[in-house]
mmCIF file of C-alpha atoms and ligand atoms in Angstrom:
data_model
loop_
_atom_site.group_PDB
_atom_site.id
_atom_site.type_symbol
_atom_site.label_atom_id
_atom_site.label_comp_id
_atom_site.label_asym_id
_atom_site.label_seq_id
_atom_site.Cartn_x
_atom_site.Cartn_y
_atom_site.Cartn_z
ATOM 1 C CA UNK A 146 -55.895 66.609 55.617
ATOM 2 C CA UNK A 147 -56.196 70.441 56.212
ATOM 3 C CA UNK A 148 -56.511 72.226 59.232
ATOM 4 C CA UNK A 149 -60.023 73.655 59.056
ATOM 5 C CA UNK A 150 -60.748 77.175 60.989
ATOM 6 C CA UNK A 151 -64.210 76.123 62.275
ATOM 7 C CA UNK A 152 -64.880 78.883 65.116
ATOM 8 C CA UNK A 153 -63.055 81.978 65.894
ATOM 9 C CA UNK A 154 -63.072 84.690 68.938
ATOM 10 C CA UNK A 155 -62.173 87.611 70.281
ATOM 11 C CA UNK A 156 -61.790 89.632 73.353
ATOM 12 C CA UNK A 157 -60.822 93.024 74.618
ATOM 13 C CA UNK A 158 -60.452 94.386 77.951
ATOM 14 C CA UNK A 159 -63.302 97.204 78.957
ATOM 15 C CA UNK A 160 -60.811 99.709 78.800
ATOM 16 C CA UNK A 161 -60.576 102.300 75.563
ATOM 17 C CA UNK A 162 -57.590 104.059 76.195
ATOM 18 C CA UNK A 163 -57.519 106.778 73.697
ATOM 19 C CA UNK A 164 -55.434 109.179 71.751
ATOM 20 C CA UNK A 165 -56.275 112.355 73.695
ATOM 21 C CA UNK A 166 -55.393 110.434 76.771
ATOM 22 C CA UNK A 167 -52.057 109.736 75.973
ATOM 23 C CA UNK A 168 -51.603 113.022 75.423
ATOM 24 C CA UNK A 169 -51.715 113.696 78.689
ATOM 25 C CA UNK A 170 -48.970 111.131 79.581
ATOM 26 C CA UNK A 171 -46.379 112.311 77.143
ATOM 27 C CA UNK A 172 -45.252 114.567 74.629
ATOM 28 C CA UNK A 173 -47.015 113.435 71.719
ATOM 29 C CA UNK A 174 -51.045 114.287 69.989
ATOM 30 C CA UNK A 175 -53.600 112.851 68.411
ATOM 31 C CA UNK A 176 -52.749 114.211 65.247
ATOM 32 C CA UNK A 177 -49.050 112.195 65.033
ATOM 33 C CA UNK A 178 -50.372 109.259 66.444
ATOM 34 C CA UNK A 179 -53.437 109.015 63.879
ATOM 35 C CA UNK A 180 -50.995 110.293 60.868
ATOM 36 C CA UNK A 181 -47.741 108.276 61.620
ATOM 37 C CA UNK A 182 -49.801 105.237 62.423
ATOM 38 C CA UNK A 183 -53.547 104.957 61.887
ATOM 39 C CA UNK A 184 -54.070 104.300 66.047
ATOM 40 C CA UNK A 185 -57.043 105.905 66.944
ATOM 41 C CA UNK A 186 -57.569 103.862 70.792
ATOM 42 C CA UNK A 187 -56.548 100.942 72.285
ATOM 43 C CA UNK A 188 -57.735 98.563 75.011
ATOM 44 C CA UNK A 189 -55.838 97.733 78.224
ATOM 45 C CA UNK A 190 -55.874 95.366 81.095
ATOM 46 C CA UNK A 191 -57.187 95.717 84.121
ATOM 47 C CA UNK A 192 -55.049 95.752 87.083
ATOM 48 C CA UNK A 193 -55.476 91.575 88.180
ATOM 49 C CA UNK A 194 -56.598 90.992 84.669
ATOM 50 C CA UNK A 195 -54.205 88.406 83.245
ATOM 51 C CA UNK A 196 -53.301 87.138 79.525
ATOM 52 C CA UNK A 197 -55.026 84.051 80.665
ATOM 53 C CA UNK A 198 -57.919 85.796 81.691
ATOM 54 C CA UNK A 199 -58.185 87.575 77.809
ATOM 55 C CA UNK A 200 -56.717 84.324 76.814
ATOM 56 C CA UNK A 201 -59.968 82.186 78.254
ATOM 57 C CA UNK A 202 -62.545 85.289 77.101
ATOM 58 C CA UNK A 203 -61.391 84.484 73.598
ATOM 59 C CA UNK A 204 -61.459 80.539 73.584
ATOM 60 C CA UNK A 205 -65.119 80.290 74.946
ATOM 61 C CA UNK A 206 -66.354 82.177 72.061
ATOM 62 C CA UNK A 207 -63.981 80.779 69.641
ATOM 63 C CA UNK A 208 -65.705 77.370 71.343
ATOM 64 C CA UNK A 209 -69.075 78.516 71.004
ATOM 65 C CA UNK A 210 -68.951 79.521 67.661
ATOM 66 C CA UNK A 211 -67.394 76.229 66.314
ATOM 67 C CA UNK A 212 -69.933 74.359 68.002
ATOM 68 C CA UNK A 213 -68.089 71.844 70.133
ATOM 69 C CA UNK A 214 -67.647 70.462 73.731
ATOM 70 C CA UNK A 215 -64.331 71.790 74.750
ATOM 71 C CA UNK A 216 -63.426 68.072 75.835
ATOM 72 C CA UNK A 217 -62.703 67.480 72.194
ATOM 73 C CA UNK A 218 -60.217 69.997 72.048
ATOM 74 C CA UNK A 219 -56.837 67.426 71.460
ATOM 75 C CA UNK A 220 -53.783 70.502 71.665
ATOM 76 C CA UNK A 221 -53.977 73.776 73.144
ATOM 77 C CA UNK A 222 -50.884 75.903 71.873
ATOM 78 C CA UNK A 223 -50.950 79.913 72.949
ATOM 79 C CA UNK A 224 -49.250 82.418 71.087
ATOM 80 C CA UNK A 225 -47.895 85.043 73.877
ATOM 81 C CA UNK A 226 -45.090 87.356 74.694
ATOM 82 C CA UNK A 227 -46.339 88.151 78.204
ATOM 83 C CA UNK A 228 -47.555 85.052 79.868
ATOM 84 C CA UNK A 229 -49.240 85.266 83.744
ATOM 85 C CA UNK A 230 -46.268 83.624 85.170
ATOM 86 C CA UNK A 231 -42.571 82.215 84.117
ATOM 87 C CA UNK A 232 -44.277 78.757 84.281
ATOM 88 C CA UNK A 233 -46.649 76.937 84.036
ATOM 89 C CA UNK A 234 -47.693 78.175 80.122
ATOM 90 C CA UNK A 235 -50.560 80.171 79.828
ATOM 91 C CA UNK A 236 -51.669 77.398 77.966
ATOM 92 C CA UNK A 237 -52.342 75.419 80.803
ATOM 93 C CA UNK A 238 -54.027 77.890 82.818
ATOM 94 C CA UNK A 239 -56.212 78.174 80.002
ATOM 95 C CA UNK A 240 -56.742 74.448 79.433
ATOM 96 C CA UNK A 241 -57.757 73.613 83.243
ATOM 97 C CA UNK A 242 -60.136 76.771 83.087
ATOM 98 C CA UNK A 243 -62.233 75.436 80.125
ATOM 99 C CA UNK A 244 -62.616 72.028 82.246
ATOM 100 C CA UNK A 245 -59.955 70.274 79.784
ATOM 101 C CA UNK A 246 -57.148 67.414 81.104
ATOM 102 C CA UNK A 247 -54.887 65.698 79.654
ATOM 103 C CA UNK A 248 -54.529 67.227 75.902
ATOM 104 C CA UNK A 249 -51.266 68.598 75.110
ATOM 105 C CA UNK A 250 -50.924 72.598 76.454
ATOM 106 C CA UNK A 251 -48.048 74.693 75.151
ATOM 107 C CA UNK A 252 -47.132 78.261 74.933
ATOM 108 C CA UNK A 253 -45.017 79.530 72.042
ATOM 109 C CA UNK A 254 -43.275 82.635 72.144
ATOM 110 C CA UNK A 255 -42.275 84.428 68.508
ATOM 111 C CA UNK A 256 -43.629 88.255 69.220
ATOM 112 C CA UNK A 257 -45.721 89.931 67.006
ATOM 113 C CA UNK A 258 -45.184 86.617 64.447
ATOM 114 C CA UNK A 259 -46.459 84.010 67.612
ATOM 115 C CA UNK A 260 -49.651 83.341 65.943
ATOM 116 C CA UNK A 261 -48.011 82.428 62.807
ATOM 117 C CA UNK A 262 -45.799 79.922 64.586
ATOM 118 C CA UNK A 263 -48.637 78.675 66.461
ATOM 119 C CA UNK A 264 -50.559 78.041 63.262
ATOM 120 C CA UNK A 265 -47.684 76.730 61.060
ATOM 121 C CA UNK A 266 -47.440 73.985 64.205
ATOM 122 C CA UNK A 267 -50.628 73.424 64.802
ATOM 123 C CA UNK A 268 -50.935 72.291 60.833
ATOM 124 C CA UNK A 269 -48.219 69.826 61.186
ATOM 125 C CA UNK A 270 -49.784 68.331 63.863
ATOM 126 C CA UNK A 271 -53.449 67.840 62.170
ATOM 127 C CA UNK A 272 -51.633 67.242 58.738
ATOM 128 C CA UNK A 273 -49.847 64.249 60.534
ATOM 129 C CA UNK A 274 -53.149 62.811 62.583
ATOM 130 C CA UNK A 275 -51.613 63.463 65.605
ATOM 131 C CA UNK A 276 -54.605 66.121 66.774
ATOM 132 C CA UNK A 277 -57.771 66.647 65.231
ATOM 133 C CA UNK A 278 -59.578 69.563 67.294
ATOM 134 C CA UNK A 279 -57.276 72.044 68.443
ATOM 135 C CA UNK A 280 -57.430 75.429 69.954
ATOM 136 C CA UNK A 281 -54.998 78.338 68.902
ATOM 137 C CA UNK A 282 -55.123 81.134 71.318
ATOM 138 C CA UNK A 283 -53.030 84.672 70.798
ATOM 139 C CA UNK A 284 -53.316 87.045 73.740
ATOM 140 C CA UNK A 285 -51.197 89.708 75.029
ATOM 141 C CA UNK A 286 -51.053 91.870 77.590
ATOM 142 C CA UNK A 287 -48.843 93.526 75.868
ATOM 143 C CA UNK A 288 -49.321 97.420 78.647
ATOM 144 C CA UNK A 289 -47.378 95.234 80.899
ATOM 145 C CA UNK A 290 -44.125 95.676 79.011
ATOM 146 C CA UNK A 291 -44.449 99.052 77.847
ATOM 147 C CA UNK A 292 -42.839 102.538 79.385
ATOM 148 C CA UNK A 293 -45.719 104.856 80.026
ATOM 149 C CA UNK A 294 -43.176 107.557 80.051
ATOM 150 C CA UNK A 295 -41.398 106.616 76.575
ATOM 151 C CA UNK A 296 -44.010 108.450 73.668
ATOM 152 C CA UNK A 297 -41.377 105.879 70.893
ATOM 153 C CA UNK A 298 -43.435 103.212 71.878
ATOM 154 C CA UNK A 299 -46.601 103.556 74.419
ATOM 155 C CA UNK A 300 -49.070 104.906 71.690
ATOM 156 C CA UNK A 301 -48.709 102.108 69.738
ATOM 157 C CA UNK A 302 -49.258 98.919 71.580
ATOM 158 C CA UNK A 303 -52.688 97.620 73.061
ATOM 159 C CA UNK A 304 -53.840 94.653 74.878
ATOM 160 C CA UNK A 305 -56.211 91.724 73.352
ATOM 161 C CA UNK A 306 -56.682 88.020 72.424
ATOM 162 C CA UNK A 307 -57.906 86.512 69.437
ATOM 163 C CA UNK A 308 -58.588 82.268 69.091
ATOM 164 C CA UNK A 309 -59.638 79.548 66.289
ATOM 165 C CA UNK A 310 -60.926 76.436 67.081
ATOM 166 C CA UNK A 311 -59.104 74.321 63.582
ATOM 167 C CA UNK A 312 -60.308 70.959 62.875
ATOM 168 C CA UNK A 313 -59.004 68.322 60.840
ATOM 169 C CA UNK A 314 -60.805 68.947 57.094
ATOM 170 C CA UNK A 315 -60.350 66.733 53.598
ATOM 171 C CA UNK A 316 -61.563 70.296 51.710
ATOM 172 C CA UNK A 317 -60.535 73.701 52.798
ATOM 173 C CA UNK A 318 -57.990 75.136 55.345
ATOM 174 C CA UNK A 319 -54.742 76.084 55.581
ATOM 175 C CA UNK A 320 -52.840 76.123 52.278
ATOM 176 C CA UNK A 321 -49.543 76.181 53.296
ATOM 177 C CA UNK A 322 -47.693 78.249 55.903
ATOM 178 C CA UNK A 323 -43.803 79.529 55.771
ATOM 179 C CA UNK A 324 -42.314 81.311 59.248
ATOM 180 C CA UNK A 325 -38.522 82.466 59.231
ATOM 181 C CA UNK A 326 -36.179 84.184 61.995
ATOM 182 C CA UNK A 327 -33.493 86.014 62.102
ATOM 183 C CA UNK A 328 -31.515 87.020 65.458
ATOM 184 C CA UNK A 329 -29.098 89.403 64.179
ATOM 185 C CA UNK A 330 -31.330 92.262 64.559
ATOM 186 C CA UNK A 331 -32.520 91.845 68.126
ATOM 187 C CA UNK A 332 -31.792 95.382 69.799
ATOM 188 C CA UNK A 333 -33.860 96.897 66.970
ATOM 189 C CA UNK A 334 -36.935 95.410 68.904
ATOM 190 C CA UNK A 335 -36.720 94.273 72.455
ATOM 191 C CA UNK A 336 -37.053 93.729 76.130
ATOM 192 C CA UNK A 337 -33.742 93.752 77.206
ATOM 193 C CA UNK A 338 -34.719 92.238 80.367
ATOM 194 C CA UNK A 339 -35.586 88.917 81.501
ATOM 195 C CA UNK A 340 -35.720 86.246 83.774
ATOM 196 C CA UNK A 341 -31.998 84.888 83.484
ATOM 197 C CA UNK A 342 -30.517 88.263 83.092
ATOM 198 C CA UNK A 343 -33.324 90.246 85.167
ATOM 199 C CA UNK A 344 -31.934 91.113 88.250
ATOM 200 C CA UNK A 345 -32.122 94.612 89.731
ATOM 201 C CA UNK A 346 -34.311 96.140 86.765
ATOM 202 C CA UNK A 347 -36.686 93.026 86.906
ATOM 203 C CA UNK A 348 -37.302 93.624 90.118
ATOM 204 C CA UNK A 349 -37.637 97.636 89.736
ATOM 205 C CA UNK A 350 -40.521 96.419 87.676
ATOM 206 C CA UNK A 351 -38.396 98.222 84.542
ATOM 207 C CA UNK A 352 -38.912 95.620 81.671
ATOM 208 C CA UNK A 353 -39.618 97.373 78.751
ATOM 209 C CA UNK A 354 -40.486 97.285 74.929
ATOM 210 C CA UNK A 355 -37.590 99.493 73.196
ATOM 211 C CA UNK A 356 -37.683 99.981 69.530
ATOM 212 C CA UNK A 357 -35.930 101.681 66.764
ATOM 213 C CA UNK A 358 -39.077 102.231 64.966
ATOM 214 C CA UNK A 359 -38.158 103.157 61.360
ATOM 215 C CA UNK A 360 -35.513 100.709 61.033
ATOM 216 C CA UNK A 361 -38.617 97.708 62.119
ATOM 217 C CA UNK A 362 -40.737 99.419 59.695
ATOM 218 C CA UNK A 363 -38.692 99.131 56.709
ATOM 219 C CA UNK A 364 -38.064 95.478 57.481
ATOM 220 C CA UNK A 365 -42.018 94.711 58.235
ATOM 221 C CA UNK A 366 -42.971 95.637 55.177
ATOM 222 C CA UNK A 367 -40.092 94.129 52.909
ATOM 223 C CA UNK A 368 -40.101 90.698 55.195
ATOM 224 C CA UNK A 369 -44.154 90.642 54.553
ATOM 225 C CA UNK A 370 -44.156 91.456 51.046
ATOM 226 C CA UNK A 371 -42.041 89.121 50.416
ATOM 227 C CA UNK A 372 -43.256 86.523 52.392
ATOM 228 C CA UNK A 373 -46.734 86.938 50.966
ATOM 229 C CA UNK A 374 -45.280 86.361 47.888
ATOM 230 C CA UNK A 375 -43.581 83.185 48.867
ATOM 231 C CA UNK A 376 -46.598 81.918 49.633
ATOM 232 C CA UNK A 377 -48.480 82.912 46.253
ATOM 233 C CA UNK A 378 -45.229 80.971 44.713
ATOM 234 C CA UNK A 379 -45.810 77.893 46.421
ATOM 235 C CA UNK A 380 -49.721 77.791 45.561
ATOM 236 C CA UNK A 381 -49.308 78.653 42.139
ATOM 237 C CA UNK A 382 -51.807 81.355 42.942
ATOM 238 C CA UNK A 383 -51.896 85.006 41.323
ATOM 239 C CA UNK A 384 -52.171 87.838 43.880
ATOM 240 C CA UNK A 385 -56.007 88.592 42.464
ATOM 241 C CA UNK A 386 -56.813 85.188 43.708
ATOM 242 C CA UNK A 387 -56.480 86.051 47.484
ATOM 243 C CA UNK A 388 -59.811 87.987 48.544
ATOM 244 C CA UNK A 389 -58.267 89.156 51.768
ATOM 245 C CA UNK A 390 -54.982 90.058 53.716
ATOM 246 C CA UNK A 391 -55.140 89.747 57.035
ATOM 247 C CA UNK A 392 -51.321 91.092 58.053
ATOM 248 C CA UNK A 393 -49.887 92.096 61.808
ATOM 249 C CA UNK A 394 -51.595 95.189 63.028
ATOM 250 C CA UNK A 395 -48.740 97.605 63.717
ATOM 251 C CA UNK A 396 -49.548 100.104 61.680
ATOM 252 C CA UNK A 397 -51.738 101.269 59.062
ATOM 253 C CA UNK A 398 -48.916 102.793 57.156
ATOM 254 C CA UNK A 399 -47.066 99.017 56.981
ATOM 255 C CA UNK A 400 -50.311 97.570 55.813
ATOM 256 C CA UNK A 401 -50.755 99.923 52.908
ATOM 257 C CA UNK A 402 -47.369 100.060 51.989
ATOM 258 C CA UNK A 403 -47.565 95.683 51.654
ATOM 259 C CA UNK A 404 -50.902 96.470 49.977
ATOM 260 C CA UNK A 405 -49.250 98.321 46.983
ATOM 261 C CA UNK A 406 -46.288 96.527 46.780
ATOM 262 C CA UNK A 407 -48.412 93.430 46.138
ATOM 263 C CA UNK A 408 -50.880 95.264 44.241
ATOM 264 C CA UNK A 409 -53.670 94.462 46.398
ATOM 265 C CA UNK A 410 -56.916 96.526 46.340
ATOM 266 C CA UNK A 411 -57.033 98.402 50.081
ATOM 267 C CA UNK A 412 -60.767 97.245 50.489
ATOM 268 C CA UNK A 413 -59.114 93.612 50.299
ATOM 269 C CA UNK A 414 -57.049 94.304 53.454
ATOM 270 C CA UNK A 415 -58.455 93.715 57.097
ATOM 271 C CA UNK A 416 -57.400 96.858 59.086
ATOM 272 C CA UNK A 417 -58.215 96.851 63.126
ATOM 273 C CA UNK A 418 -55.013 98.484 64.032
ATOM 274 C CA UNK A 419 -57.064 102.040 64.506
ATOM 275 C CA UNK A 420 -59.111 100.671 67.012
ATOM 276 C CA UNK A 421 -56.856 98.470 68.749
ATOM 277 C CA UNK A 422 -53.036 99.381 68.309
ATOM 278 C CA UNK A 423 -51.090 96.758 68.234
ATOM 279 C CA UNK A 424 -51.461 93.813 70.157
ATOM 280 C CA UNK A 425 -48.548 91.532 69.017
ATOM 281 C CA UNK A 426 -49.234 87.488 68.775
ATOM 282 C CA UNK A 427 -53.015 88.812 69.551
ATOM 283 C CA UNK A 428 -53.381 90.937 66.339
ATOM 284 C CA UNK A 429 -53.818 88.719 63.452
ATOM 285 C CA UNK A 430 -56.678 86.072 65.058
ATOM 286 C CA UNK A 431 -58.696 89.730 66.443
ATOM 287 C CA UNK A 432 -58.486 91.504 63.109
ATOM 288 C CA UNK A 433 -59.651 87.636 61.672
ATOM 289 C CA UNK A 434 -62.377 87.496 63.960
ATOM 290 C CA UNK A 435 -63.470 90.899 63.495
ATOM 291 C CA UNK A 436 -63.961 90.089 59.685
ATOM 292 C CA UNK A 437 -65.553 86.572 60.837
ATOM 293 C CA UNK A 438 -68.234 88.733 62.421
ATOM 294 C CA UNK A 439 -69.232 91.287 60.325
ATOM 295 C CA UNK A 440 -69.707 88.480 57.678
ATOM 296 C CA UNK A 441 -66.794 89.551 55.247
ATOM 297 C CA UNK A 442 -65.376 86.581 54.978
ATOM 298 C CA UNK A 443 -67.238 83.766 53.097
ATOM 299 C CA UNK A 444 -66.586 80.129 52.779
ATOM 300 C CA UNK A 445 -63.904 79.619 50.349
ATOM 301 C CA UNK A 446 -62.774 83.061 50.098
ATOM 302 C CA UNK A 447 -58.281 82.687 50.381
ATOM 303 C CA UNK A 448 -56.674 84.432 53.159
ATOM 304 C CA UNK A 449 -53.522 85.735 53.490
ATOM 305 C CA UNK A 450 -52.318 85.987 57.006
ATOM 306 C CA UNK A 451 -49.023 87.810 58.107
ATOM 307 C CA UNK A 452 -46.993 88.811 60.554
ATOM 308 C CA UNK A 453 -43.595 90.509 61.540
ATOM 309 C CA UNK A 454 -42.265 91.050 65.050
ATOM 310 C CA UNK A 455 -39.296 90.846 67.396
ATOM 311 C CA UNK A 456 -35.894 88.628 66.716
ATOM 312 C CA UNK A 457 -36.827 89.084 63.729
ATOM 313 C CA UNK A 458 -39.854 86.592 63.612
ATOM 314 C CA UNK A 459 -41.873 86.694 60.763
ATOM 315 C CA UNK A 460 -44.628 84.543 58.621
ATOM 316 C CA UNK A 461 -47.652 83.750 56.385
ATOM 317 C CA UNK A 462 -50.636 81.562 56.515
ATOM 318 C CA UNK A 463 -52.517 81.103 53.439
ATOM 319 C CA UNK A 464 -55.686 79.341 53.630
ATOM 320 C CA UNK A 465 -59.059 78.703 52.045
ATOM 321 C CA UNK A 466 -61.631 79.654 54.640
HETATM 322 O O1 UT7 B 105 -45.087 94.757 66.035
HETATM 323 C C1 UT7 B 105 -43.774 94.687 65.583
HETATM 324 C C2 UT7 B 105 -43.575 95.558 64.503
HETATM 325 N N1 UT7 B 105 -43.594 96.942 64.926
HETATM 326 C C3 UT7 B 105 -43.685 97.817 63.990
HETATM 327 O O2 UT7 B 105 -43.839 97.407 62.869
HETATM 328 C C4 UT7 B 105 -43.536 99.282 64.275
HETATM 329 C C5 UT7 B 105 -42.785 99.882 63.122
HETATM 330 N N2 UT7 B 105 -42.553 101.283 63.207
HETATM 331 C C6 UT7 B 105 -43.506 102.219 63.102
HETATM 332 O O3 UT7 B 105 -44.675 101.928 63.046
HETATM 333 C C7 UT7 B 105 -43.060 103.649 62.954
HETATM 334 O O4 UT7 B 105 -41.684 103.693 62.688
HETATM 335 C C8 UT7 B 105 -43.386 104.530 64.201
HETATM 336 C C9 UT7 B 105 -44.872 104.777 64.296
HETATM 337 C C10 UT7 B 105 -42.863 103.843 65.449
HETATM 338 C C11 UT7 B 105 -42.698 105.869 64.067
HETATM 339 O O5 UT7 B 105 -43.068 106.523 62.873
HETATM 340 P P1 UT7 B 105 -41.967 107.145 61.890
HETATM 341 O O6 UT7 B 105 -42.700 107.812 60.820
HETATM 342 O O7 UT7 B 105 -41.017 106.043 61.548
HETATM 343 O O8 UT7 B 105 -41.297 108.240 62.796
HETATM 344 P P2 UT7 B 105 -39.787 108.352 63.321
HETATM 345 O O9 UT7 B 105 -39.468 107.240 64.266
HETATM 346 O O10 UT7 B 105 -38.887 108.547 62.150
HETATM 347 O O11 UT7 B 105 -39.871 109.683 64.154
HETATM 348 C C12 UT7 B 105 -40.205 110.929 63.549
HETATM 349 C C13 UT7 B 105 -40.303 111.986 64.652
HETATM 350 C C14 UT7 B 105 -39.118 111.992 65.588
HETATM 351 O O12 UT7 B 105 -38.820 113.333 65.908
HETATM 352 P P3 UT7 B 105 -37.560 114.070 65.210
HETATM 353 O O13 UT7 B 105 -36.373 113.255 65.604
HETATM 354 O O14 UT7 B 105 -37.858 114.025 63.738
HETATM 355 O O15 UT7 B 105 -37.610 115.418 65.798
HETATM 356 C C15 UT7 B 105 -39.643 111.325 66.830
HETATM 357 O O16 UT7 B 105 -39.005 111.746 68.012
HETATM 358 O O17 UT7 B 105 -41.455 111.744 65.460
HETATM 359 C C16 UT7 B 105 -41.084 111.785 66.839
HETATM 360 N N3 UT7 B 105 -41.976 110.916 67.599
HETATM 361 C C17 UT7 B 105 -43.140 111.361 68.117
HETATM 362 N N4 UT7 B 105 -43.739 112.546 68.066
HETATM 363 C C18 UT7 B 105 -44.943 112.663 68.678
HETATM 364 C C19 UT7 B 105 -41.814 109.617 67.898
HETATM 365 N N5 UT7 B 105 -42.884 109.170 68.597
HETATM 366 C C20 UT7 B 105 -43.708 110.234 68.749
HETATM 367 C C21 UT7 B 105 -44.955 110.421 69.376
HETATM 368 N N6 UT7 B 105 -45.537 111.624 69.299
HETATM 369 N N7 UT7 B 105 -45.589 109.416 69.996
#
């Protein structure tokens, strides 16, 4: 059995939040941002708008476009760094908003990797029979955890979900998937605050992304290149047999600089990080869908998904679409 993407979607909040206006905020232009990493805008949440609420947007059209009646759905699992609440999962905030009980609901929480984790679970699942119809959900919002004041990180990140509906399949899906951690290198990218050790700067409302940039982006694009590779090893497959690379949306630098080390053509890699920054365990399913939609991707093209984030998380999907 393979685990079959049969419907995907996508959603953004309303708000474009762009260059220019960040330059407003902090000591940085349009000019570095687009240069050093390809970010043109981003979207952002609305105050009361929730990663549920982006979460749900995502899954209905996901829904719709696989054709189903979300009471099939059998496992719910959502990739997400910032969840509504400390519990319950976002997961099941989604679930009883689409009308669904009783399925299995579960959040997963790997950064800017999550939806890799989420997919390299959800496969074991459908592989073994025990779910047949699931939905995979990443959403983020991601402005929550960011320092408006701090220009290191706060023109990079955005806010988004992305969601497949994957179905159980005896022909095409997902080829094989490999995810890997590493917790040594946890102050390199981090919130280093949270609910056990939160106290007074929880409160102050001062959890915040910090990142020593250049030092994650050396390591994204050696942990991706290699990783992509991997997964080329284990398929027997040559690198001209992928048609397209979907990797994390961080930055357009990291995706060009895994594009030549694998020696794939740039008009084979998905790019949506200039429109959207980057939007963590949302990025890989939006950029996906965004290719779904303008009709790039045809059935049985391969796919190489990526992605890289905090821990250090980090993983590939390869499948036949
Ligand atoms: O999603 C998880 C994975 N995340 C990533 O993969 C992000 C990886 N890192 C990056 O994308 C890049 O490292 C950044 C975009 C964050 C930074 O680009 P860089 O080319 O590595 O620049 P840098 O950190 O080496 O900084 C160069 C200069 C510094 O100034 P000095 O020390 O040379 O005077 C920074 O202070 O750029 C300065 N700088 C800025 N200048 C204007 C840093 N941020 C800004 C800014 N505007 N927003």
């Amino acid at each position: 059995m393979y685990s079959r993407i049969i419907g995907t979607g996508s959603y953004l909040p309303s708000r474009i939040v762009d260059n220019h206006e960040l330059e407003r905020m902090v000591d940085t232009s349009d000019e570095w941002i687009r240069t050093r990493t390809g970010i043109v805008q981003r979207h952002i949440a609305a105050e009361g708008e929730f990663t549920s609420d982006l979460a749900e947007a995502a899954a209905r059209r996901a829904i719709d476009a696989a054709g189903i009646d979300p009471n099939e759905i059998d496992l719910i699992v959502v990739a997400t760094t910032t969840p509504d609440l400390v519990f319950p999962s976002t997961a099941t905030l989604v679930q009883h908003r689409l009308g669904i009980r009783g399925c299995p609901a579960f959040d997963i929480q790997a950064v800017c990797a999550g939806f890799m984790y989420a997919l390299d679970i959800v496969d074991k699942y459908i592989r073994t029979g025990a779910a047949h119809n699931v939905l995979v959900i990443g959403a983020e919002t991601f402005s929550r955890i960011i320092d408006w004041t701090d220009r290191n990180t706060c023109v990079l990140f955005g806010d988004g979900a992305g969601a497949m509906v994957i179905r159980a399949d005896e022909e095409h899906g997902i080829l094989s998937s490999h995810i890997h951690a590493d917790g040594a290198y946890k102050e390199l990218l981090w919130v280093p605050v949270g609910v056990s050790n939160g106290g007074a700067e929880l409160e102050a409302g001062r959890a915040f992304t910090r990142m020593k940039g250049n030092e994650v982006f050396r390591w994204a694009v050696n942990a991706m290149s290699d990783i992509a590779l991997d997964a080329l090893k284990h398929n027997n497959m040559s690198v001209d047999e992928v048609d397209w690379v979907v990797p994390h949306q961080a930055n357009v630098r990291i995706i060009h600089a895994i594009g030549k080390r694998l020696g794939v053509s740039p008009d084979k890699l998905v790019i949506t990080v200039c429109d959207h920054g980057n939007t963590s365990a949302a990025s890989v399913p939006l950029a996906f869908d965004v290719a779904v939609r303008d009709g790039r991707f045809k059935p049985g093209d391969v796919i190489l998904l990526e992605g890289f984030g905090g821990g250090f998380t980090w993983g590939s999907v390869l499948l036949r679409y």
